[in-house]
Amino acid sequence: MSCLSKSELEALERELNNHDSEVLGRLREFFLRHDIFPPDFEELCDRLGVTGRHQRLGILIAYMIAFWGHEGQERRDKSKYITHPLGALLIYAETAGVGRLDVALIILILIHDVVEDTKVTLQMISACLGEECSLDLSSLSKEHGQKGDDYLIAYLLGIIARGPGVILVKLCDRAHNLETLQPFTEDKRKEKILETQTFHMLMLLPALRSYGGDYIRMADELEQRMNEAIAQYQ
């Protein structure tokens, strides 16, 4: 899975190599001038072990889409909403291991809620980050007004159909949601936990394990992490 085609990545890399860091520099100046540049972007890439210039450019674009899209939104604990995709991203980093991260998944985690919760459209994502990224994000985005067990099952099956990377993104998203349930009412926490145990864990974890290899380890670690989060409220 890749949010940019090989030819697009090669073109970006050639441009960045030709002009050194000029492109990133211009982007940074633009964002700073309009007071929208997240000051911790460089630190984020350092923590994730992402050093390639074209890789950082893709992450920067995704970060800015999420940063701008979620501007003004808050989580239940009154923290900025951007802390959620960042929290899910750090769970992915801890699970996969720094130096073993898929940049396409970093990008997808950062923007995983923008179509569902902001004015950002799939067309924008396709134009900025590529059609594959848009297709992956479409599978992660619930349709407004759709509820119920049948819809949730169909939604999760759509995620499974996109492959292990998208499954992993959804599990990291759900793990972070479980770890930040404290501000919710007891009834809402019970509802989220039951939904997770009945659907997400029973469907997504076996699907991820079915790909074998390191995916089994990551599924085991995420299952343990979610169970530990759930145990706080039982």
mmCIF file of C-alpha atoms in Angstrom:
data_model
loop_
_atom_site.group_PDB
_atom_site.id
_atom_site.type_symbol
_atom_site.label_atom_id
_atom_site.label_comp_id
_atom_site.label_asym_id
_atom_site.label_seq_id
_atom_site.Cartn_x
_atom_site.Cartn_y
_atom_site.Cartn_z
ATOM 1 C CA MET A 1 0.000 0.000 0.000
ATOM 2 C CA SER A 2 1.323 3.433 -0.908
ATOM 3 C CA CYS A 3 -0.224 6.877 -0.729
ATOM 4 C CA LEU A 4 2.026 8.040 -3.565
ATOM 5 C CA SER A 5 2.873 6.059 -6.678
ATOM 6 C CA LYS A 6 6.458 4.981 -7.290
ATOM 7 C CA SER A 7 6.816 7.469 -10.139
ATOM 8 C CA GLU A 8 5.438 10.293 -7.971
ATOM 9 C CA LEU A 9 7.830 9.425 -5.155
ATOM 10 C CA GLU A 10 10.753 9.304 -7.579
ATOM 11 C CA ALA A 11 9.745 12.676 -9.045
ATOM 12 C CA LEU A 12 9.538 14.209 -5.571
ATOM 13 C CA GLU A 13 12.888 12.721 -4.628
ATOM 14 C CA ARG A 14 14.530 14.077 -7.794
ATOM 15 C CA GLU A 15 13.103 17.521 -7.155
ATOM 16 C CA LEU A 16 14.216 17.507 -3.551
ATOM 17 C CA ASN A 17 17.662 16.221 -4.461
ATOM 18 C CA ASN A 18 18.022 18.891 -7.143
ATOM 19 C CA HIS A 19 17.007 21.695 -4.852
ATOM 20 C CA ASP A 20 18.223 20.202 -1.562
ATOM 21 C CA SER A 21 15.660 21.148 1.092
ATOM 22 C CA GLU A 22 14.283 24.138 -0.818
ATOM 23 C CA VAL A 23 10.807 22.622 -1.211
ATOM 24 C CA LEU A 24 10.469 21.773 2.466
ATOM 25 C CA GLY A 25 11.879 25.180 3.326
ATOM 26 C CA ARG A 26 9.283 26.963 1.195
ATOM 27 C CA LEU A 27 6.492 24.886 2.721
ATOM 28 C CA ARG A 28 7.720 25.655 6.211
ATOM 29 C CA GLU A 29 7.929 29.384 5.474
ATOM 30 C CA PHE A 30 4.408 29.367 4.035
ATOM 31 C CA PHE A 31 2.969 27.555 7.048
ATOM 32 C CA LEU A 32 4.814 29.800 9.489
ATOM 33 C CA ARG A 33 3.695 32.929 7.656
ATOM 34 C CA HIS A 34 0.079 31.831 7.974
ATOM 35 C CA ASP A 35 0.595 30.624 11.551
ATOM 36 C CA ILE A 36 -0.461 27.057 10.753
ATOM 37 C CA PHE A 37 2.836 25.173 10.944
ATOM 38 C CA PRO A 38 2.849 22.628 13.778
ATOM 39 C CA PRO A 39 6.055 23.382 15.691
ATOM 40 C CA ASP A 40 6.604 19.755 16.644
ATOM 41 C CA PHE A 41 6.648 18.339 13.095
ATOM 42 C CA GLU A 42 10.424 17.890 12.925
ATOM 43 C CA GLU A 43 10.419 16.298 16.371
ATOM 44 C CA LEU A 44 7.639 13.943 15.274
ATOM 45 C CA CYS A 45 9.628 12.752 12.244
ATOM 46 C CA ASP A 46 12.728 12.342 14.411
ATOM 47 C CA ARG A 47 10.808 10.237 16.933
ATOM 48 C CA LEU A 48 9.417 8.083 14.133
ATOM 49 C CA GLY A 49 12.862 7.611 12.613
ATOM 50 C CA VAL A 50 11.814 9.118 9.271
ATOM 51 C CA THR A 51 14.831 10.770 7.664
ATOM 52 C CA GLY A 52 14.190 10.737 3.902
ATOM 53 C CA ARG A 53 13.275 14.130 2.491
ATOM 54 C CA HIS A 54 10.528 12.876 0.169
ATOM 55 C CA GLN A 55 9.100 10.787 3.022
ATOM 56 C CA ARG A 56 9.056 13.807 5.321
ATOM 57 C CA LEU A 57 7.335 15.807 2.611
ATOM 58 C CA GLY A 58 4.496 13.265 2.387
ATOM 59 C CA ILE A 59 4.131 13.206 6.160
ATOM 60 C CA LEU A 60 4.195 17.008 6.270
ATOM 61 C CA ILE A 61 1.345 17.193 3.761
ATOM 62 C CA ALA A 62 -0.708 14.664 5.769
ATOM 63 C CA TYR A 63 0.113 16.425 9.033
ATOM 64 C CA MET A 64 -1.050 19.750 7.647
ATOM 65 C CA ILE A 65 -4.279 18.239 6.302
ATOM 66 C CA ALA A 66 -5.006 16.811 9.762
ATOM 67 C CA PHE A 67 -3.800 19.932 11.595
ATOM 68 C CA TRP A 68 -5.933 22.242 9.448
ATOM 69 C CA GLY A 69 -8.915 19.899 9.165
ATOM 70 C CA HIS A 70 -9.243 19.336 12.915
ATOM 71 C CA GLU A 71 -8.497 22.965 13.837
ATOM 72 C CA GLY A 72 -10.915 24.094 16.552
ATOM 73 C CA GLN A 73 -12.082 20.556 17.338
ATOM 74 C CA GLU A 74 -11.653 19.135 20.832
ATOM 75 C CA ARG A 75 -11.796 15.694 22.358
ATOM 76 C CA ARG A 76 -13.989 14.905 25.355
ATOM 77 C CA ASP A 77 -11.164 15.886 27.742
ATOM 78 C CA LYS A 78 -10.883 19.324 26.030
ATOM 79 C CA SER A 79 -7.525 18.499 24.431
ATOM 80 C CA LYS A 80 -7.029 19.442 20.777
ATOM 81 C CA TYR A 81 -8.404 16.751 18.472
ATOM 82 C CA ILE A 82 -5.047 16.451 16.689
ATOM 83 C CA THR A 83 -3.802 14.658 19.823
ATOM 84 C CA HIS A 84 -5.881 11.617 18.818
ATOM 85 C CA PRO A 85 -4.260 10.834 15.441
ATOM 86 C CA LEU A 86 -0.892 11.612 17.014
ATOM 87 C CA GLY A 87 -1.674 9.236 19.887
ATOM 88 C CA ALA A 88 -2.724 6.494 17.459
ATOM 89 C CA LEU A 89 0.449 7.116 15.465
ATOM 90 C CA LEU A 90 2.667 6.677 18.512
ATOM 91 C CA ILE A 91 0.867 3.413 19.305
ATOM 92 C CA TYR A 92 1.722 2.248 15.786
ATOM 93 C CA ALA A 93 5.350 3.296 16.277
ATOM 94 C CA GLU A 94 5.583 1.432 19.580
ATOM 95 C CA THR A 95 3.958 -1.661 18.073
ATOM 96 C CA ALA A 96 5.872 -1.824 14.799
ATOM 97 C CA GLY A 97 9.149 -0.436 16.121
ATOM 98 C CA VAL A 98 10.973 2.710 15.068
ATOM 99 C CA GLY A 99 12.880 2.107 11.852
ATOM 100 C CA ARG A 100 10.280 -0.425 10.684
ATOM 101 C CA LEU A 101 7.441 1.994 10.034
ATOM 102 C CA ASP A 102 5.556 2.189 6.752
ATOM 103 C CA VAL A 103 5.396 5.859 5.747
ATOM 104 C CA ALA A 104 2.098 5.209 3.939
ATOM 105 C CA LEU A 105 0.602 4.046 7.245
ATOM 106 C CA ILE A 106 2.015 7.046 9.109
ATOM 107 C CA ILE A 107 0.235 9.248 6.578
ATOM 108 C CA LEU A 108 -3.005 7.262 6.814
ATOM 109 C CA ILE A 109 -3.087 7.346 10.613
ATOM 110 C CA LEU A 110 -2.587 11.111 10.656
ATOM 111 C CA ILE A 111 -5.570 11.702 8.369
ATOM 112 C CA HIS A 112 -7.783 8.769 9.375
ATOM 113 C CA ASP A 113 -10.626 10.955 10.725
ATOM 114 C CA VAL A 114 -10.514 13.955 8.398
ATOM 115 C CA VAL A 115 -13.135 12.809 5.873
ATOM 116 C CA GLU A 116 -15.539 11.585 8.555
ATOM 117 C CA ASP A 117 -15.180 14.566 10.891
ATOM 118 C CA THR A 118 -14.034 17.593 8.858
ATOM 119 C CA LYS A 119 -14.631 19.379 5.555
ATOM 120 C CA VAL A 120 -11.740 17.542 3.898
ATOM 121 C CA THR A 121 -12.957 15.362 1.016
ATOM 122 C CA LEU A 122 -11.684 12.164 -0.551
ATOM 123 C CA GLN A 123 -11.089 14.141 -3.734
ATOM 124 C CA MET A 124 -8.715 16.430 -1.822
ATOM 125 C CA ILE A 125 -6.897 13.424 -0.387
ATOM 126 C CA SER A 126 -6.571 11.832 -3.819
ATOM 127 C CA ALA A 127 -5.155 15.047 -5.276
ATOM 128 C CA CYS A 128 -2.689 15.584 -2.427
ATOM 129 C CA LEU A 129 -1.687 12.045 -1.460
ATOM 130 C CA GLY A 130 -2.769 9.708 -4.237
ATOM 131 C CA GLU A 131 -5.674 7.461 -5.173
ATOM 132 C CA GLU A 132 -4.577 4.477 -3.060
ATOM 133 C CA CYS A 133 -4.469 6.641 0.050
ATOM 134 C CA SER A 134 -7.928 7.958 -0.806
ATOM 135 C CA LEU A 135 -9.284 4.413 -1.200
ATOM 136 C CA ASP A 136 -7.781 3.341 2.123
ATOM 137 C CA LEU A 137 -9.194 6.410 3.843
ATOM 138 C CA SER A 138 -12.611 5.800 2.296
ATOM 139 C CA SER A 139 -12.733 2.376 3.952
ATOM 140 C CA LEU A 140 -11.900 3.942 7.333
ATOM 141 C CA SER A 141 -14.560 6.665 7.051
ATOM 142 C CA LYS A 142 -18.037 5.825 8.337
ATOM 143 C CA GLU A 143 -21.059 7.151 6.489
ATOM 144 C CA HIS A 144 -22.979 9.789 8.423
ATOM 145 C CA GLY A 145 -26.246 8.561 9.859
ATOM 146 C CA GLN A 146 -25.351 4.888 9.518
ATOM 147 C CA LYS A 147 -25.584 2.904 12.757
ATOM 148 C CA GLY A 148 -26.305 -0.582 14.024
ATOM 149 C CA ASP A 149 -24.515 -3.908 14.165
ATOM 150 C CA ASP A 150 -25.076 -4.787 10.512
ATOM 151 C CA TYR A 151 -23.508 -1.540 9.347
ATOM 152 C CA LEU A 152 -20.563 -1.910 11.743
ATOM 153 C CA ILE A 153 -19.875 -5.438 10.472
ATOM 154 C CA ALA A 154 -19.982 -4.235 6.864
ATOM 155 C CA TYR A 155 -17.713 -1.312 7.777
ATOM 156 C CA LEU A 156 -15.117 -3.572 9.400
ATOM 157 C CA LEU A 157 -15.272 -6.029 6.494
ATOM 158 C CA GLY A 158 -14.487 -3.115 4.183
ATOM 159 C CA ILE A 159 -11.413 -2.342 6.271
ATOM 160 C CA ILE A 160 -10.335 -5.996 6.215
ATOM 161 C CA ALA A 161 -10.686 -6.047 2.433
ATOM 162 C CA ARG A 162 -8.100 -3.253 2.113
ATOM 163 C CA GLY A 163 -5.383 -5.404 3.671
ATOM 164 C CA PRO A 164 -3.176 -5.594 6.763
ATOM 165 C CA GLY A 165 -2.036 -1.977 6.753
ATOM 166 C CA VAL A 166 -5.533 -0.544 6.993
ATOM 167 C CA ILE A 167 -6.483 -3.147 9.609
ATOM 168 C CA LEU A 168 -3.471 -2.063 11.640
ATOM 169 C CA VAL A 169 -4.455 1.603 11.363
ATOM 170 C CA LYS A 170 -7.952 0.875 12.668
ATOM 171 C CA LEU A 171 -6.621 -1.185 15.573
ATOM 172 C CA CYS A 172 -4.240 1.613 16.596
ATOM 173 C CA ASP A 173 -7.128 4.070 16.364
ATOM 174 C CA ARG A 174 -9.327 1.898 18.563
ATOM 175 C CA ALA A 175 -6.505 1.226 21.043
ATOM 176 C CA HIS A 176 -5.980 4.957 21.545
ATOM 177 C CA ASN A 177 -9.722 5.497 21.966
ATOM 178 C CA LEU A 178 -9.770 2.839 24.690
ATOM 179 C CA GLU A 179 -6.799 4.433 26.433
ATOM 180 C CA THR A 180 -8.600 7.787 26.545
ATOM 181 C CA LEU A 181 -12.057 6.700 27.770
ATOM 182 C CA GLN A 182 -11.753 8.359 31.181
ATOM 183 C CA PRO A 183 -13.736 11.551 30.343
ATOM 184 C CA PHE A 184 -16.782 9.555 29.177
ATOM 185 C CA THR A 185 -19.687 8.481 31.361
ATOM 186 C CA GLU A 186 -19.657 4.966 32.774
ATOM 187 C CA ASP A 187 -22.458 3.912 30.421
ATOM 188 C CA LYS A 188 -20.610 5.280 27.373
ATOM 189 C CA ARG A 189 -17.392 3.539 28.423
ATOM 190 C CA LYS A 190 -19.250 0.233 28.773
ATOM 191 C CA GLU A 191 -20.792 0.731 25.336
ATOM 192 C CA LYS A 192 -17.406 1.420 23.694
ATOM 193 C CA ILE A 193 -15.768 -1.528 25.449
ATOM 194 C CA LEU A 194 -18.552 -3.960 24.487
ATOM 195 C CA GLU A 195 -18.442 -2.767 20.876
ATOM 196 C CA THR A 196 -14.673 -3.230 20.799
ATOM 197 C CA GLN A 197 -14.762 -6.727 22.279
ATOM 198 C CA THR A 198 -17.720 -7.895 20.189
ATOM 199 C CA PHE A 199 -16.677 -6.524 16.829
ATOM 200 C CA HIS A 200 -13.254 -4.881 16.498
ATOM 201 C CA MET A 201 -11.250 -7.438 18.447
ATOM 202 C CA LEU A 202 -13.128 -10.492 17.161
ATOM 203 C CA MET A 203 -12.930 -9.413 13.524
ATOM 204 C CA LEU A 204 -9.793 -7.319 13.085
ATOM 205 C CA LEU A 205 -7.278 -9.189 15.240
ATOM 206 C CA PRO A 206 -7.747 -12.596 13.509
ATOM 207 C CA ALA A 207 -7.722 -10.844 10.139
ATOM 208 C CA LEU A 208 -4.373 -9.224 10.941
ATOM 209 C CA ARG A 209 -2.918 -12.497 12.263
ATOM 210 C CA SER A 210 -3.919 -14.257 9.051
ATOM 211 C CA TYR A 211 -1.123 -12.395 7.233
ATOM 212 C CA GLY A 212 1.445 -14.194 9.387
ATOM 213 C CA GLY A 213 4.953 -13.093 10.254
ATOM 214 C CA ASP A 214 5.313 -9.855 12.173
ATOM 215 C CA TYR A 215 1.601 -9.159 11.879
ATOM 216 C CA ILE A 216 0.960 -11.921 14.422
ATOM 217 C CA ARG A 217 3.255 -10.221 16.932
ATOM 218 C CA MET A 218 1.664 -6.818 16.328
ATOM 219 C CA ALA A 219 -1.844 -8.267 16.702
ATOM 220 C CA ASP A 220 -0.822 -9.912 19.982
ATOM 221 C CA GLU A 221 0.662 -6.669 21.318
ATOM 222 C CA LEU A 222 -2.356 -4.601 20.315
ATOM 223 C CA GLU A 223 -4.716 -7.161 21.860
ATOM 224 C CA GLN A 224 -2.780 -7.017 25.122
ATOM 225 C CA ARG A 225 -2.759 -3.224 25.014
ATOM 226 C CA MET A 226 -6.511 -3.029 24.474
ATOM 227 C CA ASN A 227 -7.204 -5.577 27.210
ATOM 228 C CA GLU A 228 -5.076 -3.565 29.635
ATOM 229 C CA ALA A 229 -6.994 -0.400 28.766
ATOM 230 C CA ILE A 230 -10.316 -2.195 29.211
ATOM 231 C CA ALA A 231 -9.231 -3.682 32.557
ATOM 232 C CA GLN A 232 -9.078 -0.200 34.082
ATOM 233 C CA TYR A 233 -12.868 -0.001 33.935
ATOM 234 C CA GLN A 234 -13.818 -3.516 35.019
#
